[in-house]
XYZ file of C-alpha atoms in Angstrom:
700
model
C 151.630 84.648 90.101
C 149.319 81.781 89.139
C 146.236 83.609 91.048
C 147.567 86.834 89.081
C 146.498 85.251 85.880
C 143.574 83.158 87.286
C 142.189 86.934 87.956
C 143.522 88.334 84.531
C 142.561 85.802 82.298
C 138.275 84.749 83.730
C 137.505 88.331 83.198
C 135.011 89.691 80.522
C 137.830 91.509 79.042
C 140.280 88.919 78.281
C 140.399 87.960 75.096
C 142.926 85.222 74.078
C 147.064 85.756 73.967
C 150.196 84.185 73.288
C 152.473 84.043 76.650
C 154.534 87.050 75.212
C 151.311 89.103 75.571
C 149.542 87.831 78.454
C 153.144 88.068 80.129
C 153.405 92.355 78.728
C 149.509 92.327 79.989
C 150.130 91.348 83.207
C 153.337 93.337 82.917
C 155.746 90.723 83.642
C 159.496 91.899 84.663
C 162.667 90.194 84.240
C 162.527 88.764 87.166
C 159.237 87.294 87.920
C 159.266 85.086 84.411
C 160.405 82.163 84.940
C 157.793 82.515 87.334
C 155.451 83.797 85.352
C 156.317 80.304 82.779
C 156.055 78.423 85.778
C 152.536 79.399 86.775
C 151.259 78.325 83.045
C 152.032 74.764 82.980
C 150.807 74.065 86.217
C 146.983 76.007 85.337
C 147.807 74.539 81.535
C 148.662 70.548 84.107
C 144.916 71.561 86.172
C 143.114 72.732 83.453
C 141.662 75.970 84.660
C 143.830 77.595 81.106
C 143.611 75.419 77.820
C 147.451 76.094 75.297
C 146.070 76.188 71.520
C 148.766 74.838 68.632
C 148.969 78.174 67.435
C 149.845 79.435 71.405
C 147.358 81.392 71.869
C 145.696 80.762 76.058
C 142.458 80.612 76.820
C 140.528 80.394 79.069
C 139.601 76.168 79.507
C 136.114 76.565 80.453
C 135.160 79.425 78.126
C 136.279 77.233 75.480
C 134.537 73.790 77.415
C 137.804 72.262 77.659
C 138.495 70.039 80.351
C 141.086 67.800 82.187
C 139.452 64.366 83.207
C 140.138 60.387 83.729
C 137.685 57.568 82.264
C 135.587 55.777 84.948
C 133.697 53.246 83.333
C 133.989 50.973 79.303
C 131.019 50.170 78.383
C 130.222 48.636 74.715
C 129.880 51.870 73.208
C 130.560 54.590 75.098
C 132.730 55.847 78.723
C 132.225 57.322 81.414
C 134.348 60.935 82.424
C 134.975 62.337 85.029
C 135.985 66.523 85.063
C 137.588 67.856 87.220
C 134.627 69.769 88.109
C 133.534 66.633 89.161
C 130.863 66.433 86.687
C 130.758 63.172 83.966
C 129.995 63.227 80.885
C 129.846 60.089 76.985
C 132.851 60.018 74.974
C 130.927 57.669 72.179
C 134.102 55.734 71.254
C 134.731 57.449 67.797
C 135.271 60.307 69.823
C 138.302 58.551 72.752
C 140.949 58.455 70.943
C 142.261 55.063 71.632
C 142.406 56.404 75.761
C 141.545 53.979 78.238
C 140.400 52.674 81.833
C 141.811 55.341 84.794
C 143.876 57.400 81.768
C 143.770 60.868 81.930
C 142.872 63.052 79.307
C 141.607 66.448 77.951
C 138.318 66.872 76.763
C 136.074 68.533 74.632
C 132.903 69.530 76.472
C 130.304 69.340 73.975
C 125.846 70.915 74.915
C 124.843 67.524 75.359
C 126.859 66.098 77.910
C 129.105 64.620 76.101
C 132.957 65.451 74.575
C 135.841 63.952 72.418
C 139.009 62.917 73.677
C 141.594 65.900 72.281
C 144.894 64.259 73.638
C 145.112 61.953 76.256
C 147.537 62.989 78.949
C 148.477 60.114 80.541
C 148.277 56.184 80.416
C 147.039 54.224 83.365
C 147.878 51.154 82.320
C 151.307 49.440 81.876
C 150.116 46.049 83.383
C 148.037 43.737 81.992
C 146.978 39.937 82.932
C 146.475 38.040 79.647
C 146.375 34.498 79.119
C 148.326 32.567 75.819
C 146.350 30.764 73.713
C 146.571 29.328 70.303
C 150.534 31.392 70.279
C 148.744 34.941 71.334
C 147.823 36.783 74.085
C 144.014 37.057 74.879
C 143.311 39.774 77.132
C 139.823 37.994 79.034
C 138.564 41.505 79.257
C 135.592 42.593 77.825
C 135.784 45.705 76.412
C 139.619 45.665 76.341
C 140.052 48.194 72.575
C 143.890 47.613 72.389
C 146.225 45.210 69.941
C 148.958 42.972 72.144
C 152.743 42.350 70.304
C 154.271 40.747 72.294
C 158.160 39.824 70.736
C 158.819 36.399 71.249
C 162.090 36.854 71.129
C 162.164 38.707 74.063
C 160.200 36.229 76.074
C 162.803 33.981 78.209
C 159.126 32.258 79.722
C 158.112 28.737 78.955
C 154.811 29.460 78.094
C 152.288 26.650 77.773
C 148.917 26.632 77.326
C 146.817 28.206 79.116
C 149.294 29.867 80.602
C 148.939 33.563 82.790
C 151.196 35.937 82.766
C 151.925 39.324 83.264
C 152.769 42.335 80.378
C 154.693 44.913 80.608
C 153.136 48.057 78.521
C 156.745 49.531 77.160
C 155.122 51.224 74.008
C 151.857 53.218 73.501
C 151.458 52.565 68.384
C 148.065 53.461 68.876
C 145.134 50.791 69.395
C 147.893 48.083 69.715
C 150.948 47.739 73.151
C 154.147 46.421 72.698
C 155.004 43.929 75.220
C 156.970 41.678 77.581
C 156.536 38.538 79.403
C 157.034 40.333 82.878
C 156.152 37.306 85.366
C 153.511 33.903 85.120
C 150.534 34.157 87.322
C 150.513 30.245 86.597
C 147.453 28.712 84.715
C 144.415 29.644 84.435
C 142.631 26.290 85.854
C 145.369 27.235 89.025
C 142.458 27.166 92.519
C 142.689 30.889 93.781
C 143.829 32.190 89.755
C 140.942 34.259 89.042
C 140.831 35.991 92.302
C 144.424 36.634 91.540
C 143.933 37.745 88.292
C 140.575 40.599 89.523
C 143.585 41.574 91.528
C 146.220 42.900 90.102
C 143.621 44.180 87.400
C 142.613 46.286 90.418
C 146.162 47.410 90.298
C 145.905 46.657 94.837
C 149.725 45.638 96.253
C 149.154 42.467 96.648
C 152.276 40.849 98.554
C 154.823 43.105 100.536
C 158.879 43.389 98.948
C 161.024 42.354 100.852
C 162.955 45.078 102.345
C 159.973 45.753 103.880
C 159.026 43.388 105.288
C 163.464 42.655 106.919
C 163.289 45.838 108.390
C 159.311 44.883 109.111
C 161.072 41.733 111.604
C 163.606 45.131 112.886
C 161.018 46.441 114.105
C 159.494 44.250 116.227
C 162.762 43.330 117.273
C 163.542 46.047 118.729
C 160.087 46.702 120.907
C 160.239 43.566 121.650
C 163.525 44.401 123.413
C 162.464 47.192 125.161
C 158.596 45.782 126.242
C 158.961 46.749 129.735
C 160.633 50.671 128.842
C 157.599 50.920 127.019
C 154.976 50.417 129.227
C 156.561 53.442 131.051
C 153.769 56.410 131.310
C 151.382 54.359 130.578
C 148.283 53.293 132.564
C 148.192 49.167 133.454
C 145.359 47.441 132.827
C 146.261 44.074 133.195
C 145.211 43.724 136.554
C 141.127 44.304 134.852
C 138.664 41.933 132.885
C 139.001 42.332 129.648
C 137.948 40.438 126.887
C 137.653 40.962 122.087
C 134.481 39.413 120.894
C 135.859 38.879 117.294
C 135.034 36.697 114.375
C 136.085 33.151 115.165
C 138.067 33.592 111.762
C 140.096 37.209 112.354
C 143.581 36.954 113.690
C 144.861 40.374 113.805
C 142.362 41.601 117.016
C 142.731 44.931 117.394
C 139.753 45.967 119.918
C 139.316 44.643 123.566
C 136.355 46.091 126.045
C 135.887 46.053 129.607
C 132.885 46.386 130.836
C 131.702 47.847 135.562
C 129.880 49.792 137.207
C 130.964 53.107 139.292
C 131.440 53.968 142.053
C 127.846 56.700 141.981
C 126.191 53.676 139.514
C 127.315 54.324 136.158
C 128.116 52.796 133.772
C 132.456 52.841 133.194
C 132.816 50.928 130.025
C 136.402 50.469 128.319
C 137.786 50.583 124.762
C 141.154 49.178 124.232
C 142.717 49.218 121.071
C 145.787 47.775 119.933
C 148.295 51.504 119.930
C 149.387 49.723 116.116
C 151.046 53.641 116.037
C 154.160 52.571 118.555
C 155.566 50.405 116.263
C 154.997 51.789 112.777
C 156.825 55.429 112.855
C 155.905 58.899 111.103
C 157.413 59.035 108.385
C 159.294 54.818 108.222
C 159.387 52.468 105.560
C 156.665 50.883 107.557
C 154.045 54.137 107.705
C 155.051 54.886 103.764
C 153.662 51.680 102.893
C 150.055 51.369 105.140
C 149.902 54.697 103.433
C 150.088 53.414 100.343
C 147.419 50.796 100.953
C 144.742 52.936 103.403
C 143.268 49.832 104.635
C 143.466 45.871 104.436
C 141.537 44.264 101.570
C 138.557 41.317 102.881
C 138.002 38.738 99.664
C 136.408 35.633 98.963
C 139.257 33.893 100.023
C 142.060 36.259 101.385
C 142.943 38.899 103.256
C 145.131 41.803 102.126
C 146.420 42.994 104.993
C 147.788 46.578 105.040
C 150.316 45.956 107.829
C 152.373 42.861 106.973
C 151.221 39.600 108.884
C 154.216 39.879 111.470
C 152.640 43.071 113.568
C 148.590 42.584 112.175
C 148.850 39.231 113.405
C 151.224 39.131 115.782
C 153.145 41.024 118.393
C 150.664 44.364 117.269
C 147.105 41.467 117.851
C 145.734 41.776 121.489
C 145.959 37.934 121.721
C 144.558 36.695 125.255
C 146.785 36.158 128.325
C 149.510 38.020 126.743
C 150.993 41.953 126.771
C 150.232 44.921 124.472
C 150.004 48.179 124.347
C 146.629 49.648 123.804
C 145.625 53.594 123.196
C 142.975 53.752 125.476
C 139.351 55.245 126.122
C 136.504 54.927 129.353
C 133.484 55.994 129.135
C 131.528 56.626 132.209
C 127.772 56.397 131.144
C 124.877 56.869 132.498
C 121.306 54.695 132.750
C 120.547 56.952 128.918
C 124.216 56.475 127.373
C 125.011 59.670 127.471
C 128.950 59.095 128.342
C 129.409 61.433 131.165
C 133.088 61.003 131.625
C 135.482 60.162 129.815
C 139.441 59.380 129.945
C 141.549 58.572 126.639
C 145.479 57.413 127.455
C 147.817 55.003 126.521
C 147.223 51.904 128.480
C 148.878 47.959 127.628
C 146.709 45.307 128.553
C 145.978 41.181 129.373
C 143.207 39.826 127.807
C 140.853 37.678 129.424
C 139.873 35.858 127.206
C 139.185 35.835 123.050
C 135.926 35.320 122.239
C 134.197 34.593 119.291
C 130.231 36.833 117.977
C 129.021 33.002 117.715
C 129.076 31.334 120.692
C 128.524 34.862 122.391
C 125.022 34.475 120.899
C 124.413 30.780 122.178
C 125.077 32.048 125.460
C 122.304 35.074 124.448
C 120.518 32.997 123.677
C 121.206 30.368 126.619
C 122.355 27.425 124.044
C 125.912 25.890 124.583
C 127.660 27.248 124.647
C 131.589 26.107 122.985
C 133.460 28.109 125.546
C 133.353 27.641 128.718
C 132.793 31.336 130.112
C 133.343 32.656 134.390
C 130.669 32.805 136.746
C 132.045 37.489 135.294
C 132.780 36.982 132.585
C 129.537 36.069 131.977
C 128.364 38.388 134.175
C 129.813 41.585 132.766
C 128.837 40.124 128.922
C 125.218 40.206 130.274
C 125.624 43.368 131.111
C 127.454 44.526 128.197
C 124.402 43.503 125.875
C 121.874 45.879 128.545
C 124.238 48.449 128.066
C 124.145 48.215 124.018
C 120.824 48.143 124.297
C 120.398 51.557 126.106
C 123.034 53.022 123.421
C 121.097 51.575 120.606
C 118.149 53.596 121.735
C 119.834 56.972 122.179
C 121.139 55.918 118.587
C 117.930 56.225 117.768
C 116.475 59.561 119.407
C 120.083 60.613 117.525
C 118.724 60.032 113.826
C 120.663 56.646 113.864
C 119.509 55.506 110.633
C 119.012 51.917 110.602
C 119.620 49.750 107.525
C 118.572 46.690 107.053
C 121.123 45.308 103.826
C 121.854 41.523 102.807
C 125.400 41.125 102.564
C 126.543 37.777 101.801
C 128.790 35.584 102.846
C 130.638 32.971 101.049
C 131.825 29.999 101.767
C 135.191 28.671 100.173
C 136.181 25.485 99.540
C 140.076 25.710 100.264
C 141.755 23.500 97.928
C 139.857 24.151 95.366
C 138.741 27.654 95.862
C 135.115 27.316 94.634
C 132.037 28.381 96.439
C 130.627 25.435 97.963
C 127.637 27.622 99.468
C 126.115 30.827 100.024
C 124.396 32.595 103.261
C 122.857 35.564 104.461
C 125.172 37.356 106.798
C 123.333 38.214 109.962
C 124.179 40.129 111.927
C 122.442 39.056 115.753
C 123.306 40.376 119.219
C 127.159 40.007 120.235
C 128.175 42.020 116.607
C 125.708 44.641 117.357
C 126.892 44.814 121.001
C 130.869 45.697 119.608
C 130.128 48.122 117.429
C 127.885 49.702 118.693
C 130.504 50.471 121.971
C 133.324 51.352 118.713
C 130.877 54.426 117.972
C 130.699 55.408 121.372
C 134.869 55.679 121.513
C 135.065 57.187 118.208
C 132.331 59.912 118.635
C 134.303 60.415 122.436
C 137.771 60.483 120.850
C 136.838 62.991 117.762
C 134.820 65.302 120.832
C 138.342 65.301 122.037
C 139.861 66.942 119.328
C 137.538 68.855 118.064
C 136.339 70.764 120.710
C 140.043 70.715 121.508
C 140.111 73.087 117.403
C 143.322 71.353 116.640
C 143.557 69.600 112.910
C 142.289 66.055 113.182
C 141.199 63.644 110.806
C 137.239 62.634 110.630
C 135.335 60.445 109.085
C 131.641 62.787 107.600
C 128.870 61.532 105.893
C 126.770 64.218 104.208
C 123.601 64.076 103.809
C 121.237 63.060 100.772
C 121.563 65.506 97.453
C 118.598 67.283 95.965
C 119.278 64.576 93.024
C 119.667 61.672 95.507
C 116.290 62.886 96.914
C 114.564 62.746 93.712
C 116.165 59.266 92.854
C 114.936 58.250 95.439
C 111.350 59.428 95.538
C 110.422 58.029 92.169
C 111.213 53.931 93.484
C 109.682 54.393 96.647
C 107.088 56.491 94.715
C 106.897 51.862 92.561
C 105.935 50.827 96.938
C 103.184 53.161 96.924
C 105.538 55.206 100.271
C 105.498 58.704 99.107
C 108.097 61.825 100.258
C 108.550 65.109 100.313
C 110.398 66.200 98.178
C 109.762 70.133 98.758
C 112.210 71.183 100.608
C 114.935 69.346 98.713
C 116.080 67.655 101.756
C 115.140 65.071 103.885
C 116.552 64.652 107.751
C 117.046 60.751 109.262
C 114.328 61.026 111.403
C 112.392 61.062 108.315
C 114.649 59.034 107.142
C 114.116 56.255 109.531
C 110.366 56.958 109.457
C 109.963 55.823 105.282
C 111.460 52.700 106.453
C 109.699 51.674 109.641
C 106.507 52.081 106.944
C 107.858 49.266 104.567
C 109.032 47.106 107.599
C 108.004 43.450 107.760
C 107.015 44.366 104.688
C 107.154 42.617 100.535
C 109.099 45.457 100.431
C 111.411 45.973 102.816
C 114.323 44.573 101.247
C 114.575 47.080 98.138
C 113.324 50.016 100.563
C 116.808 49.529 102.206
C 118.628 49.774 99.010
C 116.842 52.596 97.051
C 118.093 54.187 100.249
C 121.254 52.344 100.567
C 121.889 53.755 96.770
C 120.817 56.843 97.609
C 122.958 58.311 100.143
C 126.034 59.951 99.589
C 129.235 57.929 100.214
C 130.781 58.875 103.617
C 135.108 59.597 102.902
C 137.465 61.222 105.259
C 138.284 65.010 106.058
C 139.965 67.506 108.010
C 135.970 68.950 107.845
C 134.052 68.017 110.327
C 130.458 67.549 108.871
C 129.268 64.928 111.232
C 127.837 61.697 110.225
C 123.905 61.398 108.454
C 124.282 58.252 108.977
C 125.247 57.768 111.940
C 123.635 60.831 113.153
C 126.790 62.327 114.867
C 127.125 65.634 114.931
C 131.418 63.973 115.470
C 132.793 60.747 114.736
C 136.874 59.647 113.444
C 137.611 55.975 112.321
C 139.784 55.216 116.015
C 139.353 51.203 116.411
C 140.984 49.649 113.498
C 144.325 50.593 113.744
C 145.984 47.936 112.353
C 143.702 48.030 109.333
C 142.505 51.167 108.034
C 145.332 54.451 108.144
C 142.510 56.897 109.721
C 142.855 55.188 113.036
C 146.524 54.754 112.687
C 146.631 58.690 111.842
C 144.394 59.152 115.102
C 146.747 57.103 117.239
C 149.445 59.343 116.398
C 147.677 62.577 116.746
C 146.492 61.877 119.648
C 149.765 61.114 121.374
C 150.846 64.967 119.537
C 148.373 66.242 121.668
C 147.505 64.462 124.271
C 151.285 63.595 124.985
C 153.373 64.980 123.669
C 151.930 68.233 123.931
C 152.054 69.286 120.415
C 150.262 71.704 118.726
C 152.568 71.937 115.231
C 149.975 72.147 113.177
C 149.663 69.667 110.456
C 146.377 70.107 108.152
C 148.024 69.853 104.730
C 149.169 66.563 105.474
C 145.777 65.592 107.155
C 143.974 65.886 104.429
C 146.763 64.375 101.757
C 146.180 61.536 104.032
C 142.359 61.908 104.523
C 142.204 62.021 100.209
C 143.643 59.104 99.897
C 142.375 56.808 102.509
C 138.470 57.538 100.979
C 140.442 56.740 96.684
C 142.010 53.574 98.212
C 139.106 53.010 101.162
C 136.635 53.001 97.200
C 139.845 51.491 95.865
C 139.914 48.285 98.665
C 136.138 48.176 97.640
C 135.506 48.365 94.302
C 137.687 44.753 94.623
C 135.341 43.500 96.508
C 132.087 43.861 95.108
C 133.923 42.305 91.979
C 135.113 39.777 93.379
C 132.471 39.204 94.900
C 130.856 39.258 91.382
C 132.466 36.435 89.925
C 132.729 33.750 93.082
C 128.972 34.687 93.060
C 128.766 33.857 88.457
C 130.964 30.641 89.093
C 129.499 29.300 91.751
C 125.289 30.591 89.917
C 126.927 28.630 86.722
C 126.519 25.093 88.403
C 122.832 25.494 88.664
C 122.362 26.592 84.851
C 118.193 25.870 84.120
C 116.940 26.132 87.851
C 113.875 28.047 88.485
C 114.377 29.895 91.797
C 112.370 33.362 93.708
C 113.445 36.723 93.015
C 113.157 40.735 93.938
C 113.183 43.151 91.339
C 115.962 45.706 92.220
C 116.216 47.100 89.553
C 114.163 48.393 86.293
C 115.846 49.225 83.074
C 114.339 50.771 79.499
C 115.438 46.638 78.517
C 115.572 44.837 81.833
C 115.180 44.557 85.051
C 117.918 42.993 87.999
C 116.601 40.359 89.753
C 118.292 39.651 93.770
C 117.757 36.328 94.600
C 117.483 34.585 98.356
C 120.570 33.698 98.316
C 122.122 37.060 97.473
C 122.751 36.955 93.728
C 121.405 39.307 91.565
C 121.205 38.202 87.890
C 119.656 39.809 84.578
C 115.988 38.943 83.428
C 116.294 41.017 79.875
C 112.310 41.496 77.984
C 113.433 40.068 75.500
C 113.611 36.563 77.116
C 109.684 36.879 77.641
C 107.599 34.820 75.431
C 106.060 37.703 72.769
C 108.242 40.426 73.901
C 108.354 41.758 69.807
C 104.637 42.526 70.512
C 104.989 45.181 73.425
C 107.019 47.965 73.543
C 109.269 49.172 76.645
C 106.293 51.135 78.376
C 104.206 48.173 78.844
C 107.099 45.896 80.220
C 107.768 49.189 82.299
C 104.157 48.831 83.778
C 103.817 45.546 85.141
C 107.543 45.172 86.093
C 107.808 46.902 89.374
C 110.639 47.126 92.415
C 110.120 44.491 95.398
C 107.263 42.685 92.754
C 108.988 38.986 93.156
C 108.768 37.025 89.352
C 110.193 33.830 88.784
C 113.204 33.346 86.732
C 115.412 30.797 85.543
C 118.558 31.113 85.205
C 119.367 31.299 81.357
C 123.414 31.242 81.668
C 126.865 33.713 83.777
C 129.698 34.920 82.597
C 131.505 34.372 85.189
C 135.015 37.040 83.917
C 132.504 39.012 84.252
C 130.248 38.261 87.248
C 127.496 38.607 85.202
C 123.671 36.184 86.181
C 121.557 36.028 83.501
C 118.517 35.430 84.118
C 114.892 33.664 81.694
C 111.223 34.665 82.527
C 108.510 32.104 83.690
C 105.904 32.610 83.635
C 102.972 30.939 85.746
C 101.160 29.462 83.505
C 105.011 27.016 82.009
C 106.084 26.769 86.075
C 102.078 25.324 86.494
C 103.066 23.070 84.204
C 105.873 22.057 84.833
C 104.226 20.761 87.883
C 107.312 23.319 90.429
C 109.500 20.451 90.882
C 112.361 21.022 89.620
C 111.323 24.870 91.930
C 111.485 23.097 94.586
C 114.356 21.166 94.334
C 116.713 24.166 93.782
C 115.306 26.014 96.423
C 117.502 23.880 98.768
C 120.279 25.830 97.222
C 119.017 29.037 98.122
């Protein structure tokens, strides 16, 4: 019925009709009328049709009316993402009280602006506020609402500075009528800044007590039946298997082993924790994992996808403990090609819990914290050789080697303050595990793909035409030209660009420009390959403790390869892929927000200090500058002496991406995660003798 209605309404001859008139035109009978009304309602909810107050039905696109979601709220305007994927600007006077993440019906103007006609659904039903001077203050930029809380309905003893969670009971224009649902703590409590960000993001921070009880029941039941559960699984407990992770990692979900096969090829085994054995389909645990989608790694804590009793306990591949796994055993030739493989349920017993730092010291012939047996040492150096072979093969296939700085925030556990910021370095041991996991992911994905069965893939599209133009403009400022006439750049061409700027002052910025230009990797049932990895077929198989798609991959591997269950569950896989992509983006957004807050907090101790930094972005009113410690801030042109004697074109000609500038830390906004710089000329710096500059450099 819906298809029939849409086909008629979108035809060139259609003119506005009421519901009764439309039903007559479509010859809807009495028995069909109920389905007809249902279809009309659904089409209106989907934004395909628009019904006026007088009851006339229009094709929404013909009257420029769309459904969208408010994605960002700025000082004077908001960004609304429409249901066709495009975005428009809505100025505050046309927002009609809509706020972040509200679903709205908007009228779109020809100049890519619009106005809200109706708020379909509010997203804000919980608000974090600070109790100040007997009022509830929301310390959030551009928050448009006034908070009203009935004092007689507040059962909490509140003191100045308490951070509370308010539950919104009613919207009334620009006023929110709320009640206090929880006191989170005091604003000066360690970690309150991060907890506030978590709650604002809508991410679930705690597990329900019922879920924890159910988890313990599952663990008890599975532990009692362990010997029975080993039946039908391949036994690898006698193999030399090790885990290599960060020193502070507790959820060890992958283990590796390597030996030489009889024909001289390498036999690489990647063993992954069989989380799907404990998280059964449609169970309470499964639904919770689906909702969360991923574990989230913040500056001072981890918000796990699964309770710690699973993620750090019975599922973790701890040393000298029998653990259930899904294994991918790959025979690799001297060129890095997988010539044979086996994917099977299994069980292992890890012989050593190794960490990246110590293995890197071993590779560098430095003193190690751990004592390595001769067999483990030999295997690790053979792994290093195989990893190098795999890297060369990946580069030949189009793997893009991006070198982008990531921050490692070192937190004081007592104060929750950042004591230092370092660049996170990925060395030989980290690259080794990464290469092995990529190979296992490709092998598993290819196996199911060529069976032509429904599956969930990790896909990454090539750079779009619009992003390619942006990249070309930025690179031109660094004296690097690319051919955009073909509207496409291969991975090999992008790598050539990165090679041109390697070991030059532009290397850092060029890598960041390429990264920002690339599409976002997502989960999908449609395999289009992974552009950034140069892979024709890729999935996520190796981290089921912390990613829901990996858990799904394990579950479907068992269905297809063990149970011979070929039931078509494409609809569920589409839903799982879409949800996993959404939860991943939400997690990344929260992780970045918390990192920005902690960086601003750290730099607030260095107000007035002088640094050298690199320009990473140029705006009409200033430039973004990144310091060597990865902290990025805004340098406004107005901070330059005599700025008002020049226009923005002059400043843009003087400040280019990749250029080194000297800046002074002017101010920070910790709650907004912002750092502001002032320009320091070479002349004024020389007049000061550079003493302050030398002192501050120690904090890089």
